[in-house]
mmCIF file of C-alpha atoms in Angstrom:
data_model
loop_
_atom_site.group_PDB
_atom_site.id
_atom_site.type_symbol
_atom_site.label_atom_id
_atom_site.label_comp_id
_atom_site.label_asym_id
_atom_site.label_seq_id
_atom_site.Cartn_x
_atom_site.Cartn_y
_atom_site.Cartn_z
ATOM 1 C CA PRO O 1 25.601 41.882 -2.703
ATOM 2 C CA THR O 2 23.125 40.622 -0.378
ATOM 3 C CA SER O 3 21.004 38.927 -2.802
ATOM 4 C CA LEU O 4 23.793 36.891 -4.139
ATOM 5 C CA ARG O 5 24.867 35.741 -0.850
ATOM 6 C CA ALA O 6 21.290 34.736 -0.078
ATOM 7 C CA SER O 7 21.238 32.623 -3.452
ATOM 8 C CA ILE O 8 24.677 31.178 -2.533
ATOM 9 C CA ALA O 9 23.447 30.259 0.966
ATOM 10 C CA ALA O 10 20.292 28.771 -0.422
ATOM 11 C CA ALA O 11 22.199 26.608 -3.086
ATOM 12 C CA LEU O 12 24.728 25.456 -0.644
ATOM 13 C CA ALA O 13 21.918 24.308 1.810
ATOM 14 C CA GLU O 14 20.247 22.107 -0.808
ATOM 15 C CA GLY O 15 23.624 20.769 -1.406
ATOM 16 C CA LEU O 16 24.386 20.146 2.065
ATOM 17 C CA GLN O 17 20.933 18.506 2.422
ATOM 18 C CA LEU O 18 21.547 16.196 -0.600
ATOM 19 C CA SER O 19 24.859 15.307 0.973
ATOM 20 C CA ASN O 20 23.231 14.117 4.169
ATOM 21 C CA GLU O 21 24.426 16.985 6.377
ATOM 22 C CA PRO O 22 20.927 18.367 7.651
ATOM 23 C CA ASP O 23 22.088 20.500 10.562
ATOM 24 C CA ALA O 24 24.571 22.284 8.397
ATOM 25 C CA ALA O 25 21.820 22.643 5.719
ATOM 26 C CA ARG O 26 19.454 24.159 8.286
ATOM 27 C CA VAL O 27 22.042 26.619 9.404
ATOM 28 C CA GLU O 28 22.601 27.864 5.602
ATOM 29 C CA ILE O 29 18.933 27.943 4.531
ATOM 30 C CA GLU O 30 18.037 30.243 7.681
ATOM 31 C CA LYS O 31 21.078 32.357 6.724
ATOM 32 C CA ALA O 32 19.562 32.663 3.389
ATOM 33 C CA VAL O 33 15.989 33.323 4.393
ATOM 34 C CA ALA O 34 17.522 36.118 6.818
ATOM 35 C CA LEU O 35 19.556 37.726 4.130
ATOM 36 C CA GLU O 36 16.606 37.717 1.491
ATOM 37 C CA ARG O 37 14.553 39.594 3.878
ATOM 38 C CA GLU O 38 16.713 42.522 3.662
ATOM 39 C CA VAL O 39 16.562 42.775 -0.130
ATOM 40 C CA GLY O 40 12.752 42.929 -0.493
ATOM 41 C CA ASP O 41 12.577 41.417 -4.088
ATOM 42 C CA ASP O 42 9.557 39.045 -5.116
ATOM 43 C CA VAL O 43 11.843 36.973 -7.576
ATOM 44 C CA LEU O 44 14.339 36.360 -4.831
ATOM 45 C CA HIS O 45 11.813 35.788 -2.309
ATOM 46 C CA ALA O 46 9.979 33.204 -4.461
ATOM 47 C CA ARG O 47 13.418 31.283 -5.110
ATOM 48 C CA ILE O 48 14.563 31.413 -1.525
ATOM 49 C CA CYS O 49 11.264 30.228 -0.268
ATOM 50 C CA ALA O 50 11.289 27.563 -2.686
ATOM 51 C CA GLY O 51 14.653 26.303 -1.785
ATOM 52 C CA ALA O 52 13.975 26.540 1.891
ATOM 53 C CA ALA O 53 10.788 24.586 1.453
ATOM 54 C CA TYR O 54 12.956 21.795 -0.359
ATOM 55 C CA VAL O 55 15.474 21.660 2.470
ATOM 56 C CA TYR O 56 12.709 21.429 5.296
ATOM 57 C CA LEU O 57 10.595 18.778 3.210
ATOM 58 C CA TYR O 58 13.574 16.484 3.168
ATOM 59 C CA GLN O 59 14.079 17.169 6.851
ATOM 60 C CA GLY O 60 10.814 15.954 7.807
ATOM 61 C CA ASP O 61 9.507 19.225 8.890
ATOM 62 C CA TYR O 62 6.344 19.253 6.742
ATOM 63 C CA GLU O 63 4.784 22.083 8.478
ATOM 64 C CA ARG O 64 7.495 24.516 7.829
ATOM 65 C CA ALA O 65 8.029 23.215 4.345
ATOM 66 C CA ARG O 66 4.246 23.547 3.597
ATOM 67 C CA GLU O 67 4.326 27.198 4.863
ATOM 68 C CA LEU O 68 7.315 28.183 2.714
ATOM 69 C CA ALA O 69 6.120 26.275 -0.454
ATOM 70 C CA LEU O 70 2.820 28.112 -0.160
ATOM 71 C CA GLU O 71 4.744 31.547 0.032
ATOM 72 C CA ALA O 72 6.996 30.625 -2.930
ATOM 73 C CA ALA O 73 4.004 29.917 -5.087
ATOM 74 C CA ARG O 74 2.333 32.991 -4.019
ATOM 75 C CA ALA O 75 5.595 35.258 -4.613
ATOM 76 C CA ALA O 76 6.174 33.242 -7.930
ATOM 77 C CA ALA O 77 2.680 34.114 -9.197
ATOM 78 C CA VAL O 78 3.222 37.703 -8.514
ATOM 79 C CA ALA O 79 6.623 37.830 -10.424
ATOM 80 C CA SER O 80 5.420 35.463 -13.177
ATOM 81 C CA GLN O 81 8.162 32.955 -12.225
ATOM 82 C CA PHE O 82 6.400 29.918 -13.449
ATOM 83 C CA THR O 83 9.598 27.648 -13.051
ATOM 84 C CA VAL O 84 9.772 28.490 -9.360
ATOM 85 C CA ALA O 85 6.005 27.913 -8.907
ATOM 86 C CA THR O 86 6.606 24.460 -10.389
ATOM 87 C CA THR O 87 9.076 23.768 -7.676
ATOM 88 C CA ALA O 88 6.783 24.990 -4.922
ATOM 89 C CA TYR O 89 3.688 23.183 -6.165
ATOM 90 C CA SER O 90 5.937 19.898 -6.454
ATOM 91 C CA ILE O 91 6.699 20.300 -3.006
ATOM 92 C CA LEU O 92 3.310 20.846 -1.794
ATOM 93 C CA TYR O 93 2.212 17.728 -3.803
ATOM 94 C CA VAL O 94 4.841 15.523 -2.048
ATOM 95 C CA ILE O 95 3.641 16.835 1.237
ATOM 96 C CA ALA O 96 -0.005 16.044 0.585
ATOM 97 C CA PHE O 97 0.912 12.593 -1.031
ATOM 98 C CA ASP O 98 3.079 11.655 2.125
ATOM 99 C CA THR O 99 0.415 12.780 4.678
ATOM 100 C CA GLU O 100 -2.263 10.744 2.550
ATOM 101 C CA ASP O 101 -4.213 13.667 1.861
ATOM 102 C CA VAL O 102 -5.139 12.405 -1.929
ATOM 103 C CA ARG O 103 -7.703 15.099 -2.742
ATOM 104 C CA ALA O 104 -5.220 17.908 -1.842
ATOM 105 C CA ALA O 105 -2.370 15.985 -3.634
ATOM 106 C CA LEU O 106 -4.469 15.655 -6.947
ATOM 107 C CA ASP O 107 -5.352 19.518 -6.457
ATOM 108 C CA TYR O 108 -1.741 20.425 -6.222
ATOM 109 C CA LEU O 109 -0.811 18.224 -9.141
ATOM 110 C CA ASP O 110 -3.389 20.380 -11.323
ATOM 111 C CA LEU O 111 -1.706 23.664 -10.090
ATOM 112 C CA LEU O 112 1.748 22.000 -10.935
ATOM 113 C CA LEU O 113 0.586 21.108 -14.317
ATOM 114 C CA GLU O 114 -0.675 24.547 -15.015
ATOM 115 C CA SER O 115 2.888 25.929 -13.847
ATOM 116 C CA CYS O 116 4.523 23.386 -16.111
ATOM 117 C CA LEU O 117 2.427 24.482 -19.269
ATOM 118 C CA LYS O 118 3.151 28.022 -18.571
ATOM 119 C CA SER O 119 6.815 27.662 -18.240
ATOM 120 C CA GLY O 120 7.257 24.874 -21.015
ATOM 121 C CA HIS O 121 8.540 21.827 -18.846
ATOM 122 C CA LEU O 122 7.454 18.809 -20.619
ATOM 123 C CA GLN O 123 9.350 16.576 -18.321
ATOM 124 C CA PHE O 124 7.103 17.871 -15.432
ATOM 125 C CA GLN O 125 3.906 17.469 -17.431
ATOM 126 C CA PHE O 126 4.600 13.834 -17.668
ATOM 127 C CA TYR O 127 5.634 13.770 -13.941
ATOM 128 C CA CYS O 128 2.362 15.287 -13.019
ATOM 129 C CA LEU O 129 0.155 12.651 -15.075
ATOM 130 C CA ALA O 130 2.319 9.922 -13.794
ATOM 131 C CA CYS O 131 1.552 10.980 -10.179
ATOM 132 C CA SER O 132 -2.000 11.332 -10.917
ATOM 133 C CA PHE O 133 -1.908 7.798 -12.328
ATOM 134 C CA GLU O 134 -0.651 6.353 -9.137
ATOM 135 C CA ILE O 135 -3.016 8.153 -7.011
ATOM 136 C CA GLU O 136 -5.982 7.132 -9.246
ATOM 137 C CA MET O 137 -4.884 3.667 -9.255
ATOM 138 C CA GLU O 138 -4.824 3.478 -5.572
ATOM 139 C CA ARG O 139 -8.334 4.956 -5.267
ATOM 140 C CA ASN O 140 -9.541 2.932 -8.233
ATOM 141 C CA ASN O 141 -10.923 5.699 -10.150
ATOM 142 C CA VAL O 142 -11.551 4.017 -13.385
ATOM 143 C CA GLU O 143 -12.701 6.872 -15.442
ATOM 144 C CA ALA O 144 -9.514 8.959 -14.320
ATOM 145 C CA ILE O 145 -7.256 6.328 -15.049
ATOM 146 C CA GLU O 146 -8.532 5.886 -18.711
ATOM 147 C CA ARG O 147 -8.188 9.744 -19.072
ATOM 148 C CA ILE O 148 -4.824 9.774 -17.796
ATOM 149 C CA ASP O 149 -3.624 6.710 -19.771
ATOM 150 C CA ALA O 150 -4.812 8.429 -23.042
ATOM 151 C CA ALA O 151 -2.757 11.531 -22.182
ATOM 152 C CA LEU O 152 0.190 9.435 -21.398
ATOM 153 C CA ARG O 153 0.303 7.713 -24.636
ATOM 154 C CA SER O 154 0.470 11.106 -26.428
ATOM 155 C CA PHE O 155 4.220 11.638 -25.034
ATOM 156 C CA ASP O 156 6.520 10.473 -27.731
ATOM 157 C CA VAL O 157 9.752 11.679 -26.166
ATOM 158 C CA TYR O 158 12.180 10.203 -23.910
ATOM 159 C CA TYR O 159 11.652 10.804 -20.254
ATOM 160 C CA ASP O 160 14.021 10.538 -17.350
ATOM 161 C CA ILE O 161 13.874 7.040 -15.922
ATOM 162 C CA ALA O 162 13.546 8.313 -12.543
ATOM 163 C CA VAL O 163 9.949 9.731 -13.247
ATOM 164 C CA SER O 164 8.715 6.375 -14.314
ATOM 165 C CA ASP O 165 10.305 4.604 -11.315
ATOM 166 C CA GLU O 166 9.115 7.182 -8.653
ATOM 167 C CA ALA O 167 5.550 7.507 -10.087
ATOM 168 C CA PHE O 168 4.287 5.837 -13.193
ATOM 169 C CA LEU O 169 5.609 2.179 -12.577
ATOM 170 C CA PRO O 170 4.141 1.617 -8.952
ATOM 171 C CA GLY O 171 0.757 2.476 -10.465
ATOM 172 C CA ASP O 172 1.299 0.226 -13.629
ATOM 173 C CA ALA O 173 2.545 -2.670 -11.232
ATOM 174 C CA MET O 174 -0.501 -2.220 -9.143
ATOM 175 C CA ARG O 175 -2.840 -2.447 -12.347
ATOM 176 C CA SER O 176 -1.471 -5.652 -13.136
ATOM 177 C CA ALA O 177 -1.699 -6.992 -9.524
ATOM 178 C CA MET O 178 -5.380 -5.859 -9.627
ATOM 179 C CA HIS O 179 -5.755 -8.287 -12.576
ATOM 180 C CA GLY O 180 -4.014 -11.306 -10.925
ATOM 181 C CA ASP O 181 -0.947 -10.614 -12.824
ATOM 182 C CA PHE O 182 1.600 -10.467 -9.920
ATOM 183 C CA ALA O 183 4.419 -11.981 -11.942
ATOM 184 C CA ARG O 184 4.345 -8.875 -14.288
ATOM 185 C CA ALA O 185 3.747 -6.447 -11.324
ATOM 186 C CA TYR O 186 6.989 -8.002 -9.637
ATOM 187 C CA ARG O 187 9.024 -7.682 -13.066
ATOM 188 C CA VAL O 188 7.915 -4.068 -13.377
ATOM 189 C CA LEU O 189 8.818 -2.896 -9.804
ATOM 190 C CA HIS O 190 11.635 -4.970 -8.892
ATOM 191 C CA PRO O 191 14.593 -3.182 -10.797
ATOM 192 C CA THR O 192 13.083 0.129 -9.191
ATOM 193 C CA ALA O 193 13.631 -0.436 -5.524
ATOM 194 C CA PRO O 194 17.417 0.088 -5.157
ATOM 195 C CA ASN O 195 17.003 3.475 -6.918
ATOM 196 C CA GLN O 196 14.612 5.274 -4.599
ATOM 197 C CA ALA O 197 15.651 8.200 -2.700
ATOM 198 C CA GLY O 198 16.112 7.515 1.162
ATOM 199 C CA SER O 199 15.520 4.684 3.350
ATOM 200 C CA GLU O 200 11.892 5.232 3.802
ATOM 201 C CA ARG O 201 11.138 4.948 0.078
ATOM 202 C CA ILE O 202 13.468 1.826 -0.432
ATOM 203 C CA ALA O 203 11.847 0.033 2.350
ATOM 204 C CA LEU O 204 8.277 0.822 1.054
ATOM 205 C CA ARG O 205 9.147 -0.276 -2.653
ATOM 206 C CA TRP O 206 10.813 -3.482 -1.412
ATOM 207 C CA ALA O 207 7.623 -4.235 0.680
ATOM 208 C CA GLU O 208 5.540 -3.822 -2.401
ATOM 209 C CA VAL O 209 7.984 -5.917 -4.477
ATOM 210 C CA ALA O 210 7.720 -8.777 -1.608
ATOM 211 C CA VAL O 211 3.950 -8.820 -1.734
ATOM 212 C CA TYR O 212 3.879 -9.048 -5.561
ATOM 213 C CA ALA O 213 6.528 -11.859 -5.620
ATOM 214 C CA ALA O 214 4.461 -13.799 -3.010
ATOM 215 C CA GLY O 215 1.280 -13.028 -5.029
ATOM 216 C CA ALA O 216 3.098 -14.779 -8.130
ATOM 217 C CA LEU O 217 4.050 -17.597 -5.709
ATOM 218 C CA GLN O 218 7.896 -16.695 -6.290
ATOM 219 C CA MET O 219 8.560 -17.466 -2.648
ATOM 220 C CA SER O 220 12.330 -17.094 -2.640
ATOM 221 C CA ASP O 221 12.130 -13.569 -4.404
ATOM 222 C CA ALA O 222 9.549 -12.748 -1.900
ATOM 223 C CA ALA O 223 11.685 -13.652 0.931
ATOM 224 C CA ASP O 224 14.700 -11.709 -0.502
ATOM 225 C CA ALA O 225 12.602 -8.566 -0.909
ATOM 226 C CA VAL O 226 11.423 -8.864 2.632
ATOM 227 C CA ALA O 227 15.022 -9.288 3.984
ATOM 228 C CA ARG O 228 15.950 -6.082 1.895
ATOM 229 C CA GLY O 229 12.842 -4.078 3.154
ATOM 230 C CA LEU O 230 13.520 -4.871 6.858
ATOM 231 C CA ALA O 231 17.169 -3.892 6.400
ATOM 232 C CA ALA O 232 16.171 -0.433 4.888
ATOM 233 C CA LEU O 233 13.714 0.023 7.690
ATOM 234 C CA ASP O 234 16.629 -0.578 10.088
ATOM 235 C CA ASP O 235 18.219 2.852 8.561
ATOM 236 C CA VAL O 236 14.963 4.741 9.236
ATOM 237 C CA ASP O 237 15.086 7.011 12.263
ATOM 238 C CA ARG O 238 11.472 8.513 12.342
ATOM 239 C CA ILE O 239 7.920 7.055 11.814
ATOM 240 C CA SER O 240 6.376 8.334 8.810
ATOM 241 C CA ASN O 241 3.202 7.080 6.759
ATOM 242 C CA ARG O 242 5.760 5.441 4.284
ATOM 243 C CA VAL O 243 7.291 3.605 7.108
ATOM 244 C CA LEU O 244 3.967 2.423 8.301
ATOM 245 C CA ARG O 245 2.790 1.311 5.061
ATOM 246 C CA ALA O 246 6.103 -0.497 4.390
ATOM 247 C CA ARG O 247 5.614 -2.404 7.721
ATOM 248 C CA LEU O 248 2.282 -3.265 6.805
ATOM 249 C CA LEU O 249 2.856 -4.750 3.407
ATOM 250 C CA LEU O 250 6.067 -6.733 4.828
ATOM 251 C CA ALA O 251 3.860 -8.086 7.405
ATOM 252 C CA LEU O 252 1.383 -9.110 4.825
ATOM 253 C CA ALA O 253 4.362 -10.757 2.759
ATOM 254 C CA LEU O 254 5.546 -12.643 5.735
ATOM 255 C CA ALA O 255 2.240 -13.993 6.504
ATOM 256 C CA LEU O 256 2.061 -15.151 2.715
ATOM 257 C CA LEU O 257 5.351 -16.857 3.363
ATOM 258 C CA GLY O 258 3.968 -18.498 6.365
ATOM 259 C CA ARG O 259 5.984 -16.399 8.982
ATOM 260 C CA SER O 260 3.112 -15.383 11.064
ATOM 261 C CA ARG O 261 5.033 -14.617 14.145
ATOM 262 C CA GLU O 262 7.323 -12.152 12.375
ATOM 263 C CA ALA O 263 4.304 -10.534 10.902
ATOM 264 C CA GLU O 264 2.791 -10.107 14.030
ATOM 265 C CA LEU O 265 5.638 -8.298 15.397
ATOM 266 C CA LEU O 266 5.493 -5.670 12.536
ATOM 267 C CA LEU O 267 1.691 -5.395 12.914
ATOM 268 C CA ALA O 268 2.240 -4.618 16.686
ATOM 269 C CA GLN O 269 4.595 -1.823 15.906
ATOM 270 C CA VAL O 270 2.071 -0.322 13.500
ATOM 271 C CA ALA O 271 -0.712 -0.892 16.112
ATOM 272 C CA ALA O 272 1.599 1.090 18.714
ATOM 273 C CA GLN O 273 0.978 4.564 16.885
ATOM 274 C CA ASN O 274 -1.701 6.389 18.198
ATOM 275 C CA ARG O 275 -2.072 8.746 15.337
ATOM 276 C CA MET O 276 -2.479 7.572 11.672
ATOM 277 C CA PRO O 277 -4.366 8.960 8.618
ATOM 278 C CA ASP O 278 -7.833 7.077 7.835
ATOM 279 C CA ARG O 279 -6.257 5.607 4.806
ATOM 280 C CA ILE O 280 -3.525 3.904 6.772
ATOM 281 C CA ARG O 281 -5.954 2.804 9.341
ATOM 282 C CA ALA O 282 -7.875 1.080 6.625
ATOM 283 C CA ILE O 283 -4.797 -0.565 5.104
ATOM 284 C CA GLU O 284 -4.082 -1.781 8.538
ATOM 285 C CA ALA O 285 -7.479 -3.450 9.196
ATOM 286 C CA ALA O 286 -7.296 -5.182 5.964
ATOM 287 C CA VAL O 287 -3.702 -6.440 6.428
ATOM 288 C CA VAL O 288 -4.426 -7.439 10.016
ATOM 289 C CA ALA O 289 -7.579 -9.468 8.873
ATOM 290 C CA LEU O 290 -5.645 -10.975 5.891
ATOM 291 C CA CYS O 291 -2.839 -12.130 8.010
ATOM 292 C CA ALA O 292 -5.222 -13.813 10.513
ATOM 293 C CA TYR O 293 -6.906 -15.380 7.496
ATOM 294 C CA LEU O 294 -3.721 -16.836 6.093
ATOM 295 C CA SER O 295 -2.910 -18.081 9.623
ATOM 296 C CA GLY O 296 -6.231 -20.257 9.494
ATOM 297 C CA ALA O 297 -8.882 -18.010 11.064
ATOM 298 C CA SER O 298 -12.356 -18.314 9.992
ATOM 299 C CA ASN O 299 -12.770 -14.464 9.501
ATOM 300 C CA HIS O 300 -14.069 -14.114 5.996
ATOM 301 C CA ARG O 301 -16.765 -11.600 6.917
ATOM 302 C CA THR O 302 -14.194 -9.462 8.775
ATOM 303 C CA VAL O 303 -11.947 -9.568 5.704
ATOM 304 C CA SER O 304 -14.748 -8.524 3.459
ATOM 305 C CA GLU O 305 -15.684 -5.662 5.422
ATOM 306 C CA ALA O 306 -12.226 -4.439 5.620
ATOM 307 C CA LEU O 307 -11.773 -4.643 2.027
ATOM 308 C CA ARG O 308 -15.059 -2.567 1.786
ATOM 309 C CA ASP O 309 -13.908 0.039 4.049
ATOM 310 C CA MET O 310 -10.734 0.454 2.036
ATOM 311 C CA HIS O 311 -12.851 1.286 -0.979
ATOM 312 C CA ARG O 312 -14.719 4.072 1.161
ATOM 313 C CA ARG O 313 -11.215 5.435 2.364
ATOM 314 C CA GLU O 314 -9.631 6.256 -1.079
ATOM 315 C CA CYS O 315 -7.738 3.163 -1.340
ATOM 316 C CA GLY O 316 -9.994 0.753 -3.537
ATOM 317 C CA GLY O 317 -7.378 -0.054 -5.937
ATOM 318 C CA ILE O 318 -5.190 -1.536 -2.846
ATOM 319 C CA ALA O 319 -8.143 -3.367 -1.980
ATOM 320 C CA ARG O 320 -8.553 -4.971 -5.394
ATOM 321 C CA PHE O 321 -4.957 -6.340 -5.548
ATOM 322 C CA PHE O 322 -5.448 -7.649 -1.883
ATOM 323 C CA GLU O 323 -8.601 -9.485 -3.269
ATOM 324 C CA ALA O 324 -6.794 -10.858 -6.267
ATOM 325 C CA LEU O 325 -4.128 -12.559 -4.036
ATOM 326 C CA PRO O 326 -4.183 -16.513 -4.240
ATOM 327 C CA SER O 327 -6.016 -18.576 -1.576
ATOM 328 C CA ARG O 328 -4.497 -19.519 1.489
ATOM 329 C CA GLU O 329 -4.580 -23.152 0.625
ATOM 330 C CA ARG O 330 -2.396 -22.382 -2.579
ATOM 331 C CA TYR O 331 0.183 -20.434 -0.144
ATOM 332 C CA ALA O 332 -0.011 -23.428 2.353
ATOM 333 C CA ASN O 333 0.893 -25.851 -0.397
ATOM 334 C CA GLU O 334 3.801 -23.583 -1.708
ATOM 335 C CA VAL O 335 5.260 -23.168 1.680
ATOM 336 C CA ALA O 336 4.966 -26.901 2.302
ATOM 337 C CA VAL O 337 6.858 -27.750 -0.921
#
């Protein structure tokens, strides 16, 4: 039957995408979408649109993925298919988060949580809270962090480690760094780096680990993380916001290690991008100023202004952990040793 062939093609498309065969995946998902149109069933329509959104998301076609996920969410609501709605809203959240639209990301997490409650998916409830925690930590929204902390403490069942690796632990590590405990931030995040999905996420995680290690004055660990982050970037075939963040944090780690020339090369790659979200621009300005400061510039006012702008651009938590980094004199002594 046509409906079964559509479902098979959609499942095959997801499998091909996971197997790193994007061209074949696109052929199968387009076949599934075409077959589904012949059926005219809301449940099938919701499921196929959600599957297609997943494929296009991981092919980097955010516009098409967003369009399909919104349609999947609409059709799922009509058919009371809350599990499908959960998938659709999770995709919309990822798109918003990856494009640095934190307000939209939080809105989609609210919708995702509502769908989770209706479908009884406790695992996704934890995921929603963990993702919200990461965003609010980056924003430095103290009130929201306290509220989410209380909600997370109410969970008393075991959760897949991937959920914590992806969403909760980065926020938890950042909280430690904001209070100057870079050693704990490094210990929390270091084991998660190899387990990220795809080279972009691996590169960004190693970049975060590198800065935390340098913040803890663990220079050999920082150098190792930098090398792993740069190797992951070599496997990336497109420029995304994650890639830009990774380059900026790796540049900062290199500057902390006293390798200013290598840091400048990464900063030049970021500066060459004409279109970036305001949050990335704010992080870039702060990293550029901090790298100059670490190289000996008397630019304290520029650093201060850049960090203040980060608070205005929804990344005050990142600014706070930048502020907690040791002085350049301590790094100079450590590098000299």
